[in-house]
Amino acid sequence: MTAEPLPEHPDFLWRNPEPRSSYDVVIVGAGGHGLATAYYLAKNHGITNVAVLEKGWLAGGNMARNTTIIRSNYLWDESAAIYEYALKLWEELPEELDYDFLFSQRGVLNLAHTLQDVREGVRRVNANRLNGVDAQWLEPDEVAKVCPILNVSSRTRYPVLGGTFQPRAGIAKHDHVAWALARRADEMGVDLIQGCEVTGFLKDGDRVVGVETNRGRILAGRVGLASAGHSSVLAERAGVRLPVQSHPLQALVSELHEPVHPTVVMSNHVHVYVSQAHKGELVMGAGVDSYNGYGQRGSFHVIEQQMAAAVELFPVFARAHVLRTWGGIVDVSPDASPIIGTTPVENLYVNCGWGTGGFKATPAAGWTFAHTIATGEPHPLNAPFALERFATGALIDEHGAAAVAH
Amino acid sequence: MLLISCPWCGPRDETEYHYGGQAHVPYPETPADLTDEQWAEYVFYRDNPKGPFAERWMHSTGCRRWFNVLRDTVTYEVLRSYRLDEPRPELPQAGGNNR
């Protein structure tokens, strides 16, 4: 295993146009999901009179703050379908976008530390296979073969009793994913407008007809919200209440090391998830802070717990130094599944509630959200993820497969 | 780390407490009359303000009693702690995006 060099940037990525007075579609939020939505609106539906409005800088929110893990080993049929669709798109996108974003299918191990973890893991492997998702159950000696630096001794506090393994899962270089999507969307005529904060909505009765921004009014035939942690704040300004709660979720990286960690390891029970970035940093994620918050930082005691778990699982990490920590704001829904679809306000669509796991879904979120905005109807893949499910009771309870404590 | 003041035990580190979400969410007065949408509202929908937020905390490693905290979700400043039988304190200059 050798460290891969980072790809060269194309000379030209995107224009920085002034906002026009009206568009067919306005997307709020130029993160991965907003950019993917704009890309597929143009590519799949021929809708190019589109603006993506971003209050900060392009892909500077959660897209720049996640741990870049891509996998589709979810339990329920609805989730397996959309995440596996995303994974298949990931497998094609570098070529399609002509931009190497270092999608590395190095596999994901989800460890089991209790009898209940083992049962849940085996069940999920079986469910995955029935849904055409590659999945294996590994005993501790097999886990050690996949990731030799993992401590699978039976004499730790929470010994590794086995794990699920998805070989096609992996990581990608998140910034490059965003830039790749942005470049193609821009080429097809989409206006990517940074430093443009949506402060309100223009409505005609129960219909949205545009947005108020710090750079003036922009009329829009349709408006799609893809603003992650701020989804409920924005939707409320349009008169829509969303069942999400915003929490800080943090991650950290070590300084650079030689390649030592060949896969991605996640542990629900002791709670840490670790991979090694292409450059060599160990990238580690933790659980969310328990309380609601909009500060892009996490609590220190969460780092302590995460590091204790990491060092027990990987004794070789004991002398690594933390280089940098950061937080993103995740919008957590009651069933740990996203909300993608229509709202009670006509022509206003929402893509939110991805909680701790939005990055892996980026292409499928964009594909289905673009379909919903273009046609006014959900795609079969996002139909189950409608806002209405909280009233009908058809929840998609993915707290187990979501794999991050929240 | 937050420094939260338990009304009975005084100021303690956040790690002594368990978080309980939004405060002042009363059980429906006439549950048999609720529509599915109203039940969804009660079970799944909570405020998510940027700014002062009234929330429940339990002093799990101390007196183990629940109480309410008014906390700013942007600055993380703990503005007030108060007992469950006390009303939400009025703030002279409360910000936030709702309520």
Short mmCIF file of C-alpha atoms in Angstrom, two decimals:
data_model
loop_
_atom_site.label_atom_id
_atom_site.label_comp_id
_atom_site.label_asym_id
_atom_site.label_seq_id
_atom_site.Cartn_x
_atom_site.Cartn_y
_atom_site.Cartn_z
CA MET A 1 0.00 0.00 0.00
CA THR A 2 1.43 3.38 -1.01
CA ALA A 3 0.16 6.91 -0.59
CA GLU A 4 -1.48 8.15 -3.77
CA PRO A 5 -0.57 11.60 -5.07
CA LEU A 6 -3.38 14.14 -5.08
CA PRO A 7 -4.85 14.88 -8.50
CA GLU A 8 -3.98 18.13 -10.25
CA HIS A 9 -6.74 20.71 -10.37
CA PRO A 10 -8.14 21.74 -13.71
CA ASP A 11 -7.23 25.36 -14.44
CA PHE A 12 -10.79 26.50 -14.54
CA LEU A 13 -13.44 25.39 -12.06
CA TRP A 14 -16.44 27.73 -12.11
CA ARG A 15 -17.52 31.31 -12.82
CA ASN A 16 -18.61 33.66 -10.04
CA PRO A 17 -21.61 35.35 -11.63
CA GLU A 18 -23.79 38.06 -10.12
CA PRO A 19 -27.21 36.73 -9.20
CA ARG A 20 -29.86 37.32 -11.84
CA SER A 21 -33.36 38.52 -10.92
CA SER A 22 -35.03 35.20 -11.62
CA TYR A 23 -34.36 31.53 -12.22
CA ASP A 24 -36.43 28.45 -12.99
CA VAL A 25 -34.96 26.78 -9.91
CA VAL A 26 -33.11 28.15 -6.90
CA ILE A 27 -31.22 25.67 -4.72
CA VAL A 28 -30.29 26.91 -1.25
CA GLY A 29 -26.95 25.52 -0.11
CA ALA A 30 -23.87 24.87 -2.27
CA GLY A 31 -22.69 21.82 -0.40
CA GLY A 32 -22.38 18.38 -1.95
CA HIS A 33 -26.13 17.82 -2.05
CA GLY A 34 -26.97 21.23 -3.52
CA LEU A 35 -24.27 20.90 -6.18
CA ALA A 36 -25.28 17.34 -7.06
CA THR A 37 -28.90 18.47 -7.34
CA ALA A 38 -27.93 21.27 -9.73
CA TYR A 39 -25.75 18.89 -11.75
CA TYR A 40 -28.55 16.34 -12.18
CA LEU A 41 -31.18 19.03 -12.84
CA ALA A 42 -29.05 20.05 -15.81
CA LYS A 43 -27.89 16.61 -16.89
CA ASN A 44 -31.02 14.49 -16.35
CA HIS A 45 -33.76 17.05 -16.84
CA GLY A 46 -32.26 19.74 -19.08
CA ILE A 47 -33.04 22.43 -16.51
CA THR A 48 -30.08 24.81 -16.58
CA ASN A 49 -31.64 28.14 -15.59
CA VAL A 50 -30.63 27.33 -12.04
CA ALA A 51 -28.90 29.20 -9.22
CA VAL A 52 -27.26 27.55 -6.24
CA LEU A 53 -27.10 30.09 -3.40
CA GLU A 54 -24.51 29.70 -0.67
CA LYS A 55 -24.26 31.97 2.36
CA GLY A 56 -20.59 31.13 2.91
CA TRP A 57 -18.26 29.60 0.38
CA LEU A 58 -18.89 26.68 -1.92
CA ALA A 59 -18.78 23.34 -0.05
CA GLY A 60 -17.54 25.06 3.13
CA GLY A 61 -20.13 23.64 5.50
CA ASN A 62 -20.64 19.97 6.31
CA MET A 63 -19.11 19.00 2.95
CA ALA A 64 -15.76 20.26 4.25
CA ARG A 65 -16.27 18.79 7.73
CA ASN A 66 -17.17 15.13 7.32
CA THR A 67 -15.08 11.96 7.48
CA THR A 68 -15.70 11.11 3.78
CA ILE A 69 -16.94 7.57 4.37
CA ILE A 70 -19.02 5.99 1.59
CA ARG A 71 -20.97 2.75 2.18
CA SER A 72 -24.44 1.30 1.59
CA ASN A 73 -24.77 -1.36 4.31
CA TYR A 74 -28.07 -0.10 5.71
CA LEU A 75 -30.69 -2.38 7.21
CA TRP A 76 -34.05 -1.48 5.68
CA ASP A 77 -35.02 -1.93 2.02
CA GLU A 78 -35.70 1.78 1.47
CA SER A 79 -32.29 2.83 2.80
CA ALA A 80 -30.36 0.03 1.12
CA ALA A 81 -31.97 1.06 -2.17
CA ILE A 82 -31.01 4.74 -2.02
CA TYR A 83 -27.53 4.30 -0.53
CA GLU A 84 -26.67 1.47 -2.93
CA TYR A 85 -27.86 3.64 -5.79
CA ALA A 86 -25.50 6.32 -4.49
CA LEU A 87 -22.63 3.84 -4.31
CA LYS A 88 -23.20 2.77 -7.91
CA LEU A 89 -23.17 6.43 -8.96
CA TRP A 90 -19.94 6.98 -7.00
CA GLU A 91 -18.39 4.14 -8.98
CA GLU A 92 -19.13 5.96 -12.27
CA LEU A 93 -18.75 9.60 -11.30
CA PRO A 94 -14.97 10.14 -11.52
CA GLU A 95 -15.07 9.17 -15.19
CA GLU A 96 -18.34 10.94 -15.88
CA LEU A 97 -17.12 14.19 -14.30
CA ASP A 98 -13.61 13.72 -15.68
CA TYR A 99 -12.17 14.54 -12.27
CA ASP A 100 -10.25 12.07 -10.13
CA PHE A 101 -11.55 12.60 -6.61
CA LEU A 102 -9.73 9.56 -5.24
CA PHE A 103 -12.74 7.36 -4.60
CA SER A 104 -10.98 4.46 -2.91
CA GLN A 105 -13.00 1.28 -2.40
CA ARG A 106 -10.97 0.01 0.52
CA GLY A 107 -13.93 -1.46 2.40
CA VAL A 108 -15.67 -0.67 5.67
CA LEU A 109 -15.61 -2.80 8.81
CA ASN A 110 -18.39 -2.25 11.35
CA LEU A 111 -17.23 -3.91 14.55
CA ALA A 112 -19.33 -5.87 17.04
CA HIS A 113 -18.39 -5.81 20.72
CA THR A 114 -21.41 -7.42 22.39
CA LEU A 115 -23.65 -10.40 21.70
CA GLN A 116 -26.37 -7.97 20.64
CA ASP A 117 -23.95 -6.25 18.25
CA VAL A 118 -23.15 -9.65 16.74
CA ARG A 119 -26.81 -10.50 16.22
CA GLU A 120 -27.55 -7.08 14.76
CA GLY A 121 -24.51 -7.33 12.49
CA VAL A 122 -25.37 -10.78 11.16
CA ARG A 123 -28.94 -9.67 10.57
CA ARG A 124 -27.73 -6.63 8.66
CA VAL A 125 -25.38 -8.74 6.51
CA ASN A 126 -28.30 -10.98 5.57
CA ALA A 127 -30.55 -8.00 4.87
CA ASN A 128 -27.81 -6.39 2.75
CA ARG A 129 -27.35 -9.52 0.65
CA LEU A 130 -31.08 -9.81 0.02
CA ASN A 131 -30.90 -6.22 -1.26
CA GLY A 132 -27.93 -6.87 -3.54
CA VAL A 133 -25.48 -5.02 -1.28
CA ASP A 134 -22.10 -6.70 -0.87
CA ALA A 135 -21.68 -7.72 2.76
CA GLN A 136 -19.82 -10.33 4.78
CA TRP A 137 -19.75 -11.36 8.41
CA LEU A 138 -16.16 -11.70 9.67
CA GLU A 139 -14.99 -13.53 12.77
CA PRO A 140 -12.29 -11.79 14.87
CA ASP A 141 -9.39 -13.60 13.13
CA GLU A 142 -10.81 -12.56 9.75
CA VAL A 143 -11.23 -8.99 10.99
CA ALA A 144 -7.53 -8.99 11.88
CA LYS A 145 -6.64 -10.12 8.37
CA VAL A 146 -8.53 -7.19 6.84
CA CYS A 147 -7.05 -4.67 9.29
CA PRO A 148 -3.87 -6.03 10.93
CA ILE A 149 -3.37 -3.02 13.24
CA LEU A 150 -6.72 -3.67 14.98
CA ASN A 151 -6.44 -5.13 18.45
CA VAL A 152 -8.67 -8.23 18.41
CA SER A 153 -7.38 -9.59 21.72
CA SER A 154 -10.09 -11.06 23.95
CA ARG A 155 -8.59 -9.26 26.91
CA THR A 156 -9.72 -5.73 26.16
CA ARG A 157 -12.64 -4.07 27.91
CA TYR A 158 -14.87 -4.41 24.84
CA PRO A 159 -13.31 -7.20 22.79
CA VAL A 160 -13.95 -7.39 19.04
CA LEU A 161 -16.42 -10.28 18.62
CA GLY A 162 -16.57 -9.91 14.85
CA GLY A 163 -17.68 -7.39 12.31
CA THR A 164 -19.60 -6.71 9.14
CA PHE A 165 -17.49 -5.93 6.07
CA GLN A 166 -18.55 -4.18 2.90
CA PRO A 167 -15.65 -4.44 0.41
CA ARG A 168 -17.09 -1.91 -2.10
CA ALA A 169 -17.34 0.80 0.54
CA GLY A 170 -14.56 3.35 0.98
CA ILE A 171 -13.62 7.01 1.08
CA ALA A 172 -13.31 9.88 -1.40
CA LYS A 173 -11.62 13.26 -1.38
CA HIS A 174 -14.61 15.36 -0.35
CA ASP A 175 -13.46 18.81 -1.54
CA HIS A 176 -12.64 17.42 -4.96
CA VAL A 177 -16.08 15.79 -5.19
CA ALA A 178 -17.69 19.19 -4.65
CA TRP A 179 -15.40 20.94 -7.11
CA ALA A 180 -15.97 18.21 -9.71
CA LEU A 181 -19.75 18.61 -9.46
CA ALA A 182 -19.48 22.41 -9.38
CA ARG A 183 -17.36 22.52 -12.53
CA ARG A 184 -19.78 20.41 -14.56
CA ALA A 185 -22.88 22.22 -13.25
CA ASP A 186 -21.24 25.55 -14.09
CA GLU A 187 -20.34 24.34 -17.60
CA MET A 188 -23.99 23.48 -18.19
CA GLY A 189 -25.05 27.02 -17.25
CA VAL A 190 -25.86 26.77 -13.54
CA ASP A 191 -25.00 29.93 -11.56
CA LEU A 192 -23.08 29.10 -8.39
CA ILE A 193 -23.39 32.16 -6.16
CA GLN A 194 -21.31 32.35 -3.01
CA GLY A 195 -21.72 34.88 -0.21
CA CYS A 196 -25.46 34.95 -0.84
CA GLU A 197 -27.55 34.24 2.24
CA VAL A 198 -31.25 33.48 1.98
CA THR A 199 -33.01 35.58 4.62
CA GLY A 200 -36.62 34.94 3.68
CA PHE A 201 -39.06 33.63 1.10
CA LEU A 202 -41.37 35.36 -1.33
CA LYS A 203 -44.78 33.74 -1.32
CA ASP A 204 -47.98 34.11 -3.24
CA GLY A 205 -50.55 32.49 -0.96
CA ASP A 206 -49.35 28.94 -0.29
CA ARG A 207 -46.88 29.03 -3.15
CA VAL A 208 -43.24 30.07 -2.98
CA VAL A 209 -42.21 32.39 -5.82
CA GLY A 210 -38.70 33.39 -4.81
CA VAL A 211 -36.24 34.14 -2.06
CA GLU A 212 -35.02 37.23 -0.22
CA THR A 213 -31.25 37.35 0.06
CA ASN A 214 -28.56 39.69 1.33
CA ARG A 215 -27.97 40.44 -2.37
CA GLY A 216 -31.55 41.24 -3.19
CA ARG A 217 -34.70 39.44 -4.25
CA ILE A 218 -34.43 36.47 -6.57
CA LEU A 219 -37.57 35.10 -8.17
CA ALA A 220 -37.76 31.34 -8.64
CA GLY A 221 -40.19 28.93 -10.22
CA ARG A 222 -39.17 26.33 -7.68
CA VAL A 223 -37.00 26.41 -4.58
CA GLY A 224 -35.08 23.45 -3.15
CA LEU A 225 -33.57 23.55 0.33
CA ALA A 226 -30.33 21.62 0.77
CA SER A 227 -28.92 23.41 3.79
CA ALA A 228 -28.29 20.55 6.26
CA GLY A 229 -27.94 21.93 9.81
CA HIS A 230 -29.87 25.09 8.97
CA SER A 231 -32.77 23.37 7.20
CA SER A 232 -35.29 23.92 10.01
CA VAL A 233 -34.29 27.57 10.48
CA LEU A 234 -34.80 28.24 6.77
CA ALA A 235 -37.97 26.18 6.41
CA GLU A 236 -39.52 28.00 9.33
CA ARG A 237 -39.04 31.28 7.46
CA ALA A 238 -41.13 29.74 4.69
CA GLY A 239 -43.77 28.64 7.21
CA VAL A 240 -42.80 24.95 7.24
CA ARG A 241 -41.95 23.09 10.42
CA LEU A 242 -39.47 20.22 10.07
CA PRO A 243 -38.99 17.38 12.57
CA VAL A 244 -35.22 17.77 12.82
CA GLN A 245 -32.87 18.81 15.60
CA SER A 246 -29.48 20.39 14.89
CA HIS A 247 -26.47 19.01 16.73
CA PRO A 248 -22.72 19.57 16.48
CA LEU A 249 -20.84 16.54 15.12
CA GLN A 250 -17.09 16.64 15.31
CA ALA A 251 -14.11 14.91 13.80
CA LEU A 252 -10.36 15.24 14.02
CA VAL A 253 -7.19 14.32 12.16
CA SER A 254 -3.71 13.36 13.28
CA GLU A 255 -0.52 14.54 11.70
CA LEU A 256 0.62 12.61 8.61
CA HIS A 257 1.75 9.01 8.96
CA GLU A 258 3.00 6.29 6.69
CA PRO A 259 0.13 4.19 5.32
CA VAL A 260 -0.81 1.83 8.16
CA HIS A 261 -4.60 1.62 8.03
CA PRO A 262 -5.85 -0.24 4.94
CA THR A 263 -9.65 0.08 5.36
CA VAL A 264 -12.29 2.03 7.28
CA VAL A 265 -13.20 0.86 10.78
CA MET A 266 -16.36 1.92 12.58
CA SER A 267 -17.50 0.94 16.03
CA ASN A 268 -20.92 1.82 17.34
CA HIS A 269 -20.33 0.41 20.75
CA VAL A 270 -17.10 2.10 21.84
CA HIS A 271 -17.81 4.80 19.34
CA VAL A 272 -15.12 5.89 17.01
CA TYR A 273 -14.64 5.60 13.26
CA VAL A 274 -11.25 5.73 11.66
CA SER A 275 -9.72 5.76 8.22
CA GLN A 276 -6.44 7.04 6.84
CA ALA A 277 -6.66 9.85 4.34
CA HIS A 278 -4.75 9.66 1.08
CA LYS A 279 -2.19 12.14 2.37
CA GLY A 280 -1.66 10.08 5.55
CA GLU A 281 -3.71 11.72 8.30
CA LEU A 282 -5.71 9.41 10.54
CA VAL A 283 -9.27 10.71 10.24
CA MET A 284 -11.45 10.01 13.26
CA GLY A 285 -15.09 10.73 13.89
CA ALA A 286 -17.12 10.61 17.07
CA GLY A 287 -20.75 10.86 18.11
CA VAL A 288 -22.82 14.04 18.16
CA ASP A 289 -22.94 16.37 21.12
CA SER A 290 -26.10 15.46 23.00
CA TYR A 291 -27.49 18.99 23.03
CA ASN A 292 -28.82 21.16 20.21
CA GLY A 293 -26.25 23.57 18.91
CA TYR A 294 -25.20 25.66 15.93
CA GLY A 295 -21.57 26.25 16.93
CA GLN A 296 -19.22 24.54 14.48
CA ARG A 297 -17.15 22.91 17.19
CA GLY A 298 -17.64 19.89 19.44
CA SER A 299 -17.26 19.19 23.14
CA PHE A 300 -13.86 18.18 24.42
CA HIS A 301 -15.15 15.26 26.51
CA VAL A 302 -16.46 13.67 23.31
CA ILE A 303 -12.90 13.78 21.94
CA GLU A 304 -11.64 12.12 25.13
CA GLN A 305 -14.09 9.24 24.74
CA GLN A 306 -13.38 8.89 21.04
CA MET A 307 -9.60 8.83 21.59
CA ALA A 308 -9.88 6.30 24.42
CA ALA A 309 -11.84 4.02 22.09
CA ALA A 310 -9.41 4.56 19.22
CA VAL A 311 -6.34 3.74 21.31
CA GLU A 312 -7.88 0.59 22.71
CA LEU A 313 -8.81 -0.61 19.22
CA PHE A 314 -5.55 0.58 17.64
CA PRO A 315 -2.72 0.50 20.20
CA VAL A 316 -0.39 1.74 17.43
CA PHE A 317 -2.20 5.11 17.52
CA ALA A 318 -1.24 5.79 21.15
CA ARG A 319 1.57 8.17 20.22
CA ALA A 320 -0.12 9.90 17.31
CA HIS A 321 -0.78 13.59 17.79
CA VAL A 322 -4.04 15.38 17.11
CA LEU A 323 -3.43 18.01 14.49
CA ARG A 324 -6.85 19.57 14.01
CA THR A 325 -10.43 19.20 15.27
CA TRP A 326 -13.59 20.70 13.82
CA GLY A 327 -17.35 20.34 13.90
CA GLY A 328 -20.26 20.43 11.52
CA ILE A 329 -23.95 20.95 12.25
CA VAL A 330 -26.07 17.93 11.45
CA ASP A 331 -29.86 17.89 11.19
CA VAL A 332 -31.02 14.75 12.93
CA SER A 333 -34.47 13.34 12.19
CA PRO A 334 -36.45 11.18 14.62
CA ASP A 335 -35.83 7.93 12.68
CA ALA A 336 -32.23 8.72 11.62
CA SER A 337 -33.34 8.79 7.97
CA PRO A 338 -33.45 11.74 5.60
CA ILE A 339 -36.45 13.77 4.47
CA ILE A 340 -36.51 14.36 0.70
CA GLY A 341 -39.59 15.61 -1.01
CA THR A 342 -42.39 18.11 -1.19
CA THR A 343 -43.52 20.43 1.62
CA PRO A 344 -46.92 21.92 2.48
CA VAL A 345 -45.77 25.03 0.56
CA GLU A 346 -46.21 24.61 -3.19
CA ASN A 347 -42.99 24.69 -5.24
CA LEU A 348 -40.85 24.43 -2.09
CA TYR A 349 -38.91 21.19 -1.77
CA VAL A 350 -36.71 19.95 1.00
CA ASN A 351 -33.70 17.67 1.23
CA CYS A 352 -32.66 17.44 4.86
CA GLY A 353 -32.41 15.20 7.92
CA TRP A 354 -29.35 13.29 6.72
CA GLY A 355 -27.99 13.66 10.21
CA THR A 356 -24.51 12.24 10.51
CA GLY A 357 -24.40 10.47 7.14
CA GLY A 358 -25.11 12.80 4.25
CA PHE A 359 -21.78 12.63 2.42
CA LYS A 360 -22.10 9.02 1.24
CA ALA A 361 -25.51 9.78 -0.24
CA THR A 362 -24.41 12.87 -2.20
CA PRO A 363 -25.05 11.58 -5.75
CA ALA A 364 -28.32 9.80 -4.92
CA ALA A 365 -29.56 12.77 -2.89
CA GLY A 366 -28.86 15.00 -5.88
CA TRP A 367 -30.38 12.54 -8.38
CA THR A 368 -33.65 12.07 -6.46
CA PHE A 369 -33.96 15.68 -5.30
CA ALA A 370 -33.44 16.91 -8.86
CA HIS A 371 -36.14 14.50 -10.03
CA THR A 372 -38.54 15.72 -7.35
CA ILE A 373 -37.91 19.39 -8.16
CA ALA A 374 -38.09 18.85 -11.93
CA THR A 375 -41.28 16.78 -11.93
CA GLY A 376 -42.97 17.88 -8.71
CA GLU A 377 -43.18 14.20 -7.77
CA PRO A 378 -40.82 11.98 -5.78
CA HIS A 379 -38.53 9.50 -7.52
CA PRO A 380 -39.31 5.89 -6.45
CA LEU A 381 -36.07 5.97 -4.41
CA ASN A 382 -37.05 8.98 -2.30
CA ALA A 383 -40.81 8.42 -2.11
CA PRO A 384 -40.49 6.53 1.22
CA PHE A 385 -38.48 9.44 2.66
CA ALA A 386 -41.35 11.94 2.50
CA LEU A 387 -42.19 14.31 5.33
CA GLU A 388 -45.58 12.63 5.62
CA ARG A 389 -44.09 9.47 7.16
CA PHE A 390 -44.04 11.05 10.61
CA ALA A 391 -47.83 11.28 10.51
CA THR A 392 -48.47 7.93 8.78
CA GLY A 393 -46.02 6.10 11.04
CA ALA A 394 -44.12 4.51 8.13
CA LEU A 395 -40.79 5.34 9.73
CA ILE A 396 -37.45 4.03 8.42
CA ASP A 397 -35.65 3.44 11.69
CA GLU A 398 -31.94 3.38 10.85
CA HIS A 399 -30.40 4.28 14.20
CA GLY A 400 -28.45 0.99 14.10
CA ALA A 401 -27.11 1.23 10.57
CA ALA A 402 -26.56 4.98 10.83
CA ALA A 403 -23.59 3.92 12.97
CA VAL A 404 -23.06 7.23 14.76
CA ALA A 405 -24.41 7.78 18.25
CA HIS A 406 -27.32 10.21 18.00
CA MET B 1 -17.60 21.86 28.19
CA LEU B 2 -20.75 23.50 29.48
CA LEU B 3 -20.96 24.60 33.10
CA ILE B 4 -24.55 23.95 34.13
CA SER B 5 -26.06 24.95 37.43
CA CYS B 6 -28.31 22.33 39.01
CA PRO B 7 -31.00 24.10 41.06
CA TRP B 8 -30.24 21.77 43.97
CA CYS B 9 -26.50 21.04 43.71
CA GLY B 10 -25.06 24.17 42.10
CA PRO B 11 -22.68 24.50 39.14
CA ARG B 12 -21.24 21.26 37.77
CA ASP B 13 -19.56 20.13 34.55
CA GLU B 14 -21.75 19.07 31.63
CA THR B 15 -20.52 15.47 31.94
CA GLU B 16 -22.50 15.09 35.18
CA TYR B 17 -25.75 15.61 33.29
CA HIS B 18 -27.99 13.86 30.79
CA TYR B 19 -29.71 15.88 28.07
CA GLY B 20 -33.49 15.63 27.69
CA GLY B 21 -34.42 17.85 24.74
CA GLN B 22 -36.97 20.63 24.59
CA ALA B 23 -38.72 21.68 27.81
CA HIS B 24 -42.36 22.71 28.21
CA VAL B 25 -43.89 20.12 25.85
CA PRO B 26 -47.14 19.21 27.60
CA TYR B 27 -48.90 15.89 27.05
CA PRO B 28 -52.06 16.47 25.01
CA GLU B 29 -55.05 17.37 27.15
CA THR B 30 -57.51 15.31 25.10
CA PRO B 31 -55.39 12.57 23.52
CA ALA B 32 -58.36 10.64 22.14
CA ASP B 33 -59.32 13.60 19.96
CA LEU B 34 -55.94 14.04 18.26
CA THR B 35 -55.49 13.51 14.52
CA ASP B 36 -52.45 11.62 13.18
CA GLU B 37 -50.90 14.97 12.27
CA GLN B 38 -51.40 16.28 15.80
CA TRP B 39 -49.88 13.12 17.27
CA ALA B 40 -46.92 13.49 14.92
CA GLU B 41 -46.54 17.07 16.13
CA TYR B 42 -46.49 15.95 19.76
CA VAL B 43 -44.20 12.93 19.28
CA PHE B 44 -41.74 14.03 16.59
CA TYR B 45 -41.73 17.81 16.16
CA ARG B 46 -39.65 20.02 18.45
CA ASP B 47 -38.39 23.58 18.21
CA ASN B 48 -34.86 23.94 16.88
CA PRO B 49 -34.06 27.61 17.42
CA LYS B 50 -30.84 29.49 16.82
CA GLY B 51 -30.69 31.38 20.08
CA PRO B 52 -32.26 30.88 23.52
CA PHE B 53 -33.79 27.42 23.92
CA ALA B 54 -35.59 26.03 26.98
CA GLU B 55 -34.43 22.46 27.47
CA ARG B 56 -34.43 19.68 30.06
CA TRP B 57 -31.35 18.32 31.79
CA MET B 58 -31.03 15.63 34.47
CA HIS B 59 -28.27 15.67 37.06
CA SER B 60 -27.50 11.98 36.49
CA THR B 61 -24.32 11.71 38.58
CA GLY B 62 -25.65 14.01 41.33
CA CYS B 63 -29.13 14.41 42.76
CA ARG B 64 -30.70 12.65 39.71
CA ARG B 65 -33.41 15.27 39.42
CA TRP B 66 -34.70 16.83 36.21
CA PHE B 67 -34.73 20.59 35.76
CA ASN B 68 -34.89 23.15 32.96
CA VAL B 69 -32.16 25.25 31.44
CA LEU B 70 -32.44 28.26 29.17
CA ARG B 71 -29.39 28.05 26.92
CA ASP B 72 -28.28 29.88 23.79
CA THR B 73 -27.72 27.33 21.01
CA VAL B 74 -25.31 29.65 19.17
CA THR B 75 -23.09 30.97 21.97
CA TYR B 76 -23.75 27.95 24.27
CA GLU B 77 -24.20 30.40 27.15
CA VAL B 78 -26.30 28.91 29.94
CA LEU B 79 -28.67 31.80 30.62
CA ARG B 80 -30.82 30.39 33.45
CA SER B 81 -31.50 27.15 35.34
CA TYR B 82 -34.88 26.66 36.95
CA ARG B 83 -37.07 23.98 38.47
CA LEU B 84 -39.73 22.11 36.51
CA ASP B 85 -42.53 23.85 38.42
CA GLU B 86 -41.22 27.28 37.51
CA PRO B 87 -42.21 29.11 34.30
CA ARG B 88 -39.72 29.85 31.54
CA PRO B 89 -37.86 32.98 32.66
CA GLU B 90 -38.34 36.13 30.62
CA LEU B 91 -35.17 37.42 29.07
CA PRO B 92 -34.80 41.17 28.58
CA GLN B 93 -33.18 40.85 25.14
CA ALA B 94 -33.96 37.37 23.89
CA GLY B 95 -32.91 36.73 20.32
CA GLY B 96 -33.43 33.52 18.41
CA ASN B 97 -35.43 32.71 15.36
CA ASN B 98 -38.57 31.45 17.01
CA ARG B 99 -40.54 31.88 20.19
#
